[in-house]
Coordinates of N, CA and C in Angstrom, one line a residue:
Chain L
X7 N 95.0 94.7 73.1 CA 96.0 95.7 73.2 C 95.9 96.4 74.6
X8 N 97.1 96.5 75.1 CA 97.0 97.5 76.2 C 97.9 98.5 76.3
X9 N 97.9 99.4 76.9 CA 98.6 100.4 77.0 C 99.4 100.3 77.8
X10 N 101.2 100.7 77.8 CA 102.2 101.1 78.3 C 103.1 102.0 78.9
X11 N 103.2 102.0 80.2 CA 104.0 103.0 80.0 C 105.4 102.8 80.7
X12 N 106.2 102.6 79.4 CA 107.9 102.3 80.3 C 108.9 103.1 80.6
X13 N 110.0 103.1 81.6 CA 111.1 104.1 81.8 C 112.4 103.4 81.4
X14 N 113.1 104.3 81.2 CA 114.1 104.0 81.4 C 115.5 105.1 82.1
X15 N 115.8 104.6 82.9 CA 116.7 105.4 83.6 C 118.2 105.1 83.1
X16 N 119.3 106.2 83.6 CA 120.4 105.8 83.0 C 120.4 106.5 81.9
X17 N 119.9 107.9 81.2 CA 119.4 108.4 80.1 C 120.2 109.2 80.0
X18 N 121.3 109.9 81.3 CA 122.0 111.2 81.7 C 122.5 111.7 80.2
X19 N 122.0 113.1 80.4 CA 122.6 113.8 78.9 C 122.0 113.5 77.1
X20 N 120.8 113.1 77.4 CA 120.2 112.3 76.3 C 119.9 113.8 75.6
X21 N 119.9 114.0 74.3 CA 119.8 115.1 73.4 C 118.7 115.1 72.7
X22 N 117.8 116.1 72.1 CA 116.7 115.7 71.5 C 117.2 114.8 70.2
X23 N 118.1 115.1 69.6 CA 118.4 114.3 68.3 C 118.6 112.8 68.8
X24 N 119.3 112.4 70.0 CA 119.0 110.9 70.4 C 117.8 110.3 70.8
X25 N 116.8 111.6 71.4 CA 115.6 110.6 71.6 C 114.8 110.5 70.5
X26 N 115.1 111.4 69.5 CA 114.1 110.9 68.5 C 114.6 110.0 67.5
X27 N 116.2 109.6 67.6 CA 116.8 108.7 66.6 C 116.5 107.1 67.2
X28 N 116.3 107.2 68.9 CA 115.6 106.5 69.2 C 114.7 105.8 69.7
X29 N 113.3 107.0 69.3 CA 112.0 106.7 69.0 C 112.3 106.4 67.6
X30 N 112.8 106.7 66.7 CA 112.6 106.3 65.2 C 112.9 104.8 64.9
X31 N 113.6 104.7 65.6 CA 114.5 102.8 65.2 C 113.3 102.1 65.9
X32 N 112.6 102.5 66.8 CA 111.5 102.0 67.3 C 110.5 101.5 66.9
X33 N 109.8 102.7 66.4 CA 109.1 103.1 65.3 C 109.3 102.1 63.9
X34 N 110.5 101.8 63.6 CA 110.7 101.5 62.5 C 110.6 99.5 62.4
X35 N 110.4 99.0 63.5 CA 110.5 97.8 63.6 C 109.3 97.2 64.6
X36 N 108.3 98.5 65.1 CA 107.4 98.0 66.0 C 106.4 96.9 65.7
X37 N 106.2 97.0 64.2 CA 104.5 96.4 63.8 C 105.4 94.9 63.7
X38 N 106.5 94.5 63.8 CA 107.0 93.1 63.9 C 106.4 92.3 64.8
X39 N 106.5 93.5 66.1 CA 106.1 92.7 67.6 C 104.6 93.2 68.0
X40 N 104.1 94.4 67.1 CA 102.6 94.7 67.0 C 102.2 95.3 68.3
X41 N 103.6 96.0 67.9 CA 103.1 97.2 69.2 C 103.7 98.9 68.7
X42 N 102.9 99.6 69.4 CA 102.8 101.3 68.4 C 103.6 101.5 69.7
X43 N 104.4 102.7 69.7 CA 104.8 103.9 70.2 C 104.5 105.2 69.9
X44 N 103.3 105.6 71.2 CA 103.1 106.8 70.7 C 104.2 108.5 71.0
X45 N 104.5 108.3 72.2 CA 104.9 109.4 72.7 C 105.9 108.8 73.7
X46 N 107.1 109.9 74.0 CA 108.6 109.3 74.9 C 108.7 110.8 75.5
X47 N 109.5 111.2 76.6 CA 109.5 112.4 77.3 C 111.1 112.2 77.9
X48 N 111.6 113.0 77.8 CA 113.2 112.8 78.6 C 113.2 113.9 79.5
X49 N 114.1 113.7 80.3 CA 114.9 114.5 81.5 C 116.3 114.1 81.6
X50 N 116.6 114.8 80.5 CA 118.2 114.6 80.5 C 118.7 114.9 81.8
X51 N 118.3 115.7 82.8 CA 119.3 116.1 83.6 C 119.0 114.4 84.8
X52 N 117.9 114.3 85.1 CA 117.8 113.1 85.7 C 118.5 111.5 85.2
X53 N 118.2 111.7 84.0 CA 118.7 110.7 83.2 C 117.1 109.5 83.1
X54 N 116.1 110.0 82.8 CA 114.7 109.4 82.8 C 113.9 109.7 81.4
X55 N 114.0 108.7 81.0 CA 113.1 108.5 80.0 C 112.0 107.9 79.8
X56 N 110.4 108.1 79.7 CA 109.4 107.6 79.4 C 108.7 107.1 78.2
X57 N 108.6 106.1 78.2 CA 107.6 105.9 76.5 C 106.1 105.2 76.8
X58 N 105.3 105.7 75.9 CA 104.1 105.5 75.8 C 103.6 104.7 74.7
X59 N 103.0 103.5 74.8 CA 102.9 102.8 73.8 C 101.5 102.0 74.1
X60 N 101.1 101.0 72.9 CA 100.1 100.6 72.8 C 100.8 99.2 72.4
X61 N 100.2 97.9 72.8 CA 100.8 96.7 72.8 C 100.3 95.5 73.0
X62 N 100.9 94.3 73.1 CA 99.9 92.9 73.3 C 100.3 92.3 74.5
X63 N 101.7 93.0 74.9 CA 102.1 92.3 76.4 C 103.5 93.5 76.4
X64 N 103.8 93.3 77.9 CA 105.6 94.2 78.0 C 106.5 93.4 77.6
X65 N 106.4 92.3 77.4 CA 107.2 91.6 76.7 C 107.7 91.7 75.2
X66 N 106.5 91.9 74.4 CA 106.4 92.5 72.8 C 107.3 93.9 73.2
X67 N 106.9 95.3 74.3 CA 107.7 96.1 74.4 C 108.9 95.9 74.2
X68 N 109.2 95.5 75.6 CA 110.7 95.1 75.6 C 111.6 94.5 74.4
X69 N 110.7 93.6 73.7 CA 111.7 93.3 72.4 C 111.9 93.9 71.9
X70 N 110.8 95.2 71.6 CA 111.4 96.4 70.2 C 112.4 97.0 70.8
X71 N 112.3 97.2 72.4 CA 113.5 98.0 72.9 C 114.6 97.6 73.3
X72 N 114.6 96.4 73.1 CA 115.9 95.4 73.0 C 116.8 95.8 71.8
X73 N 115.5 95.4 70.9 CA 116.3 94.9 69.2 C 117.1 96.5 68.9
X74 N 116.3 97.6 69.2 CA 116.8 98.9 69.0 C 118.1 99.2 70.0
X75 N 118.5 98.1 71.3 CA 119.4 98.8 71.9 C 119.4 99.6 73.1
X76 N 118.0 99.7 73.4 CA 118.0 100.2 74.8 C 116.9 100.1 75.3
X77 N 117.0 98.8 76.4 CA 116.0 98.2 76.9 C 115.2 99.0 78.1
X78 N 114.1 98.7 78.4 CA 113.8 99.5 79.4 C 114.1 98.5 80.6
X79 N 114.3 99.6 81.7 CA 114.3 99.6 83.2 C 112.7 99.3 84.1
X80 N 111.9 99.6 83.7 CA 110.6 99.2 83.8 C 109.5 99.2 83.3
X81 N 108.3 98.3 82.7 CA 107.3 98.3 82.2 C 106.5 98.0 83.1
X82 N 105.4 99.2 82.7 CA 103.9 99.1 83.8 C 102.6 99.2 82.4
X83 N 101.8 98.2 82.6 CA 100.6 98.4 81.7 C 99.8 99.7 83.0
X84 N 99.3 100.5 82.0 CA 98.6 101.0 82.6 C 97.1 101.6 81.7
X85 N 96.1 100.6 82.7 CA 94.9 100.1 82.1 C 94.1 101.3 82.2
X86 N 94.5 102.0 83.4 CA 93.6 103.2 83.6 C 94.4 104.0 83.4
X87 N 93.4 105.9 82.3 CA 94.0 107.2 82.2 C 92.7 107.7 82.0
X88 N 93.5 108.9 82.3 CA 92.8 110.4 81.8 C 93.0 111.1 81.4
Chain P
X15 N 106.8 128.4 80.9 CA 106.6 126.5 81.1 C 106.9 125.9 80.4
X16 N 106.8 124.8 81.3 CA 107.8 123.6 80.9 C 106.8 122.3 81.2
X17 N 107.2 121.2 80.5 CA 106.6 119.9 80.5 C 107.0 118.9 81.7
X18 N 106.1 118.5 82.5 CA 106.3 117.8 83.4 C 106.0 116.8 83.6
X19 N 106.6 115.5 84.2 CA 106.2 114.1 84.2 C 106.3 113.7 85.8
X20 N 104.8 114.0 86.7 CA 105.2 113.1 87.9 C 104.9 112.0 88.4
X21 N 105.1 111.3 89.3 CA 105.0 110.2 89.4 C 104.0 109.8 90.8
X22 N 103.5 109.1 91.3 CA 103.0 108.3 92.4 C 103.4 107.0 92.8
X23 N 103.8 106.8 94.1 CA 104.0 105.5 94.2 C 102.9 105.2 95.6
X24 N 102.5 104.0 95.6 CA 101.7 103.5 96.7 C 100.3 104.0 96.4
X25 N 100.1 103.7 95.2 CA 98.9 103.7 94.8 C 98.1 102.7 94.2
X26 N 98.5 101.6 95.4 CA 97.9 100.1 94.7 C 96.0 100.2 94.8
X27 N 95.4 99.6 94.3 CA 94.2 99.4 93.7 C 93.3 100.4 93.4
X28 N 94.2 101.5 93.3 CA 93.7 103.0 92.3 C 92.4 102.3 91.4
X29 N 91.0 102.8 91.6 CA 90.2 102.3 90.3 C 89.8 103.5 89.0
X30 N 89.3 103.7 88.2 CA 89.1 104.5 87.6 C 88.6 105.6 88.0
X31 N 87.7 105.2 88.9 CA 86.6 106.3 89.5 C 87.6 107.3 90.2
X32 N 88.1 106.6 91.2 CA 89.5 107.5 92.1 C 90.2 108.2 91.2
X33 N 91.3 107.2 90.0 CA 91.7 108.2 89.2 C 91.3 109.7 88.7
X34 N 89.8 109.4 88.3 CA 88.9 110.5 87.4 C 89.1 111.4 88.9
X35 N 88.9 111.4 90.0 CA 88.1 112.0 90.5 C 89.6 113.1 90.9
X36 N 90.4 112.1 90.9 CA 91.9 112.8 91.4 C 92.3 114.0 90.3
X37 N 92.2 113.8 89.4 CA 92.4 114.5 88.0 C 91.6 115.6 88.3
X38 N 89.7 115.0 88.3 CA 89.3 116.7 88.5 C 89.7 117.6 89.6
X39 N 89.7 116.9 90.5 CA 90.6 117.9 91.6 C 91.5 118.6 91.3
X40 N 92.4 118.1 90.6 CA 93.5 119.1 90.5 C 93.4 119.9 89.3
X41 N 92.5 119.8 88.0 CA 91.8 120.5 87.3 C 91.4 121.9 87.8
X42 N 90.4 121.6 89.2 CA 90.1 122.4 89.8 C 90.5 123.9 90.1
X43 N 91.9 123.6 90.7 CA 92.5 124.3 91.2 C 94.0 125.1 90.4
X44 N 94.1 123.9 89.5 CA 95.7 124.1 89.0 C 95.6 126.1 88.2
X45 N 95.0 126.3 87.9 CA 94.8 127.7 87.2 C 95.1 128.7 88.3
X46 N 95.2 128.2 89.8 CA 95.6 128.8 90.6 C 97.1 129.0 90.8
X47 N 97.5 128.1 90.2 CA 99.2 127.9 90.7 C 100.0 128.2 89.3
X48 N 98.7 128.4 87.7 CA 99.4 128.5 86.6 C 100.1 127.1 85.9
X49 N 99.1 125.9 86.6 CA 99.3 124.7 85.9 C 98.1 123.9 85.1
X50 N 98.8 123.0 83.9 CA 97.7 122.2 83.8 C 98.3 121.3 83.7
X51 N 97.2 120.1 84.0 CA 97.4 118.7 84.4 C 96.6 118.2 82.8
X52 N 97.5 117.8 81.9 CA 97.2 117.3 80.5 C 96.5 115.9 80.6
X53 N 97.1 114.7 81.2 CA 96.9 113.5 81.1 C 97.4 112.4 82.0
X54 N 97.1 111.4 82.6 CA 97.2 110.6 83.3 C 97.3 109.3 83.5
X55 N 98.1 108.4 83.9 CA 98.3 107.1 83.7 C 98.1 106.0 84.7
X56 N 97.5 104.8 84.9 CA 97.6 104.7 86.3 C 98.2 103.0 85.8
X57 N 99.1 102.4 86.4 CA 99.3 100.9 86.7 C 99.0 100.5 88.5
X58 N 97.2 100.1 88.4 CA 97.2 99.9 90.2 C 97.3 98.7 90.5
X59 N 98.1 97.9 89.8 CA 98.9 96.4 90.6 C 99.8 96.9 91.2
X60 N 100.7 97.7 90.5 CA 102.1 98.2 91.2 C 101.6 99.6 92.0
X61 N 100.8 100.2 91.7 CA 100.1 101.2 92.2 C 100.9 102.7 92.0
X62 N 100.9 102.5 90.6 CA 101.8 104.0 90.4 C 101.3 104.4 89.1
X63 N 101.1 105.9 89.4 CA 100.3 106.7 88.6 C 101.7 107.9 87.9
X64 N 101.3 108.1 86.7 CA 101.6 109.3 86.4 C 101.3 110.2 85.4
X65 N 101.4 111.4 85.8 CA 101.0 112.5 85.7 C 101.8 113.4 84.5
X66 N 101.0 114.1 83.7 CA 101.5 115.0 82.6 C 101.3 116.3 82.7
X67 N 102.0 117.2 82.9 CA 101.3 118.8 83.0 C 102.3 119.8 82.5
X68 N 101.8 120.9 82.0 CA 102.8 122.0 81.9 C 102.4 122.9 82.9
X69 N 103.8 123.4 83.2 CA 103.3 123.9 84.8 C 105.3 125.0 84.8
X70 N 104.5 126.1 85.8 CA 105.8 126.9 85.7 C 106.8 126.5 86.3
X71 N 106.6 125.4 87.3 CA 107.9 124.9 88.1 C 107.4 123.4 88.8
X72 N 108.2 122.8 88.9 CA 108.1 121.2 89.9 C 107.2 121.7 91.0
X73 N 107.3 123.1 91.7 CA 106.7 123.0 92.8 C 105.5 123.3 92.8
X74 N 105.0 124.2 91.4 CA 103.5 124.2 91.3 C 102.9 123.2 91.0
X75 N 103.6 121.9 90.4 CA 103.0 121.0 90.3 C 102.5 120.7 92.0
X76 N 103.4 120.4 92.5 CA 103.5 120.1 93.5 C 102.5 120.3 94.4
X77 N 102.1 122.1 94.5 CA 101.4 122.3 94.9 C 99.7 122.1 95.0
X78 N 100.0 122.0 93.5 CA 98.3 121.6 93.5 C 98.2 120.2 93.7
X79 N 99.4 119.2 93.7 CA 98.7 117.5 93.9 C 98.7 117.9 95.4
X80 N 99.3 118.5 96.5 CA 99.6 118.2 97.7 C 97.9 119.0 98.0
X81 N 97.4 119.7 97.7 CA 96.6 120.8 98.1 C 95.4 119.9 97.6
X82 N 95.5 118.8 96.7 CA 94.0 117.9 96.3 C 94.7 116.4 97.1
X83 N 95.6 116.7 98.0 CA 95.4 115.4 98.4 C 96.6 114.1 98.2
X84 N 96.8 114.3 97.3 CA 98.0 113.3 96.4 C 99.2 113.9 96.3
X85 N 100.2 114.1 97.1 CA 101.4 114.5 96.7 C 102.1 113.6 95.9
X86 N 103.1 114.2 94.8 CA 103.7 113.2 93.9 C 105.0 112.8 94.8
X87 N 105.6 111.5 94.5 CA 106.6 111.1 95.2 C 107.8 111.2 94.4
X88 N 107.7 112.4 92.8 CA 109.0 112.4 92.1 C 108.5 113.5 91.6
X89 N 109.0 114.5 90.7 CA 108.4 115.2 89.8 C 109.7 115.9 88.5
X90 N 109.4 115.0 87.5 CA 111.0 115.3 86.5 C 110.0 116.1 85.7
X91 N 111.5 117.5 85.3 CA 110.6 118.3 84.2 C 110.8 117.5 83.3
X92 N 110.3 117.4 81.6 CA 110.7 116.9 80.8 C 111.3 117.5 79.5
X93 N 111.8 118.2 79.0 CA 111.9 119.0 78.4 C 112.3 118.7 76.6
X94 N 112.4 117.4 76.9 CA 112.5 117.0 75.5 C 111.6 116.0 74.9
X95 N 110.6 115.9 73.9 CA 109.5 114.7 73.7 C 109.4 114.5 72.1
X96 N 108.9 113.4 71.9 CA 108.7 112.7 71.0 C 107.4 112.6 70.7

């Protein structure tokens, strides 16, 4: 597993009740493709959204964020944190 | 305060050690500007790092990456999270 961290831009005006409806549809179909989502951060005014996740490739990502409808704009593994 | 997500770009072959060491830096100092620097991410293929903090404005972030060295090349507040 590695860790993820994807954006998605194009987010303008995102509400907290959208980002958590979905993070939830997320959430709700992740262990198919066997990948967790931990944490997502928005800037509605930018239109930028981040998600943080744990995974087996950005591929597995991208499919939960397909199947749910909004795919991301970029996946970066990122191997190193603090 | 408010939650902040910044970014780095042109941070290709970032290693751990660099990351750690960029982090305490701004550890260091951030209590000067009334920020803290929560957590950090790094993808050093593509060489972009980012940064988590609550902080009283974009530019205190600002200030303490530019004052350790690392100025961020974006800085979105985030104000909504998952």
């Amino acid at each position: 597993m590695t860790t993820f961290m994807d954006v998605h831009h194009g987010m303008k005006g995102i509400t907290s009740d959208e980002l958590s409806a979905a993070h939830r549809a997320d959430l709700e179909i992740e262990a198919e493709e066997g990948v967790h989502f931990e944490r997502a951060w928005a800037d509605p005014e930018a239109g930028v959204v981040y998600c943080l996740s744990e995974a087996p490739s950005a591929d597995a990502v991208q499919r939960v964020h397909e199947r749910t409808g909004h795919p991301a704009s970029e996946i970066h593994p990122v191997p190193l944190s603090v």
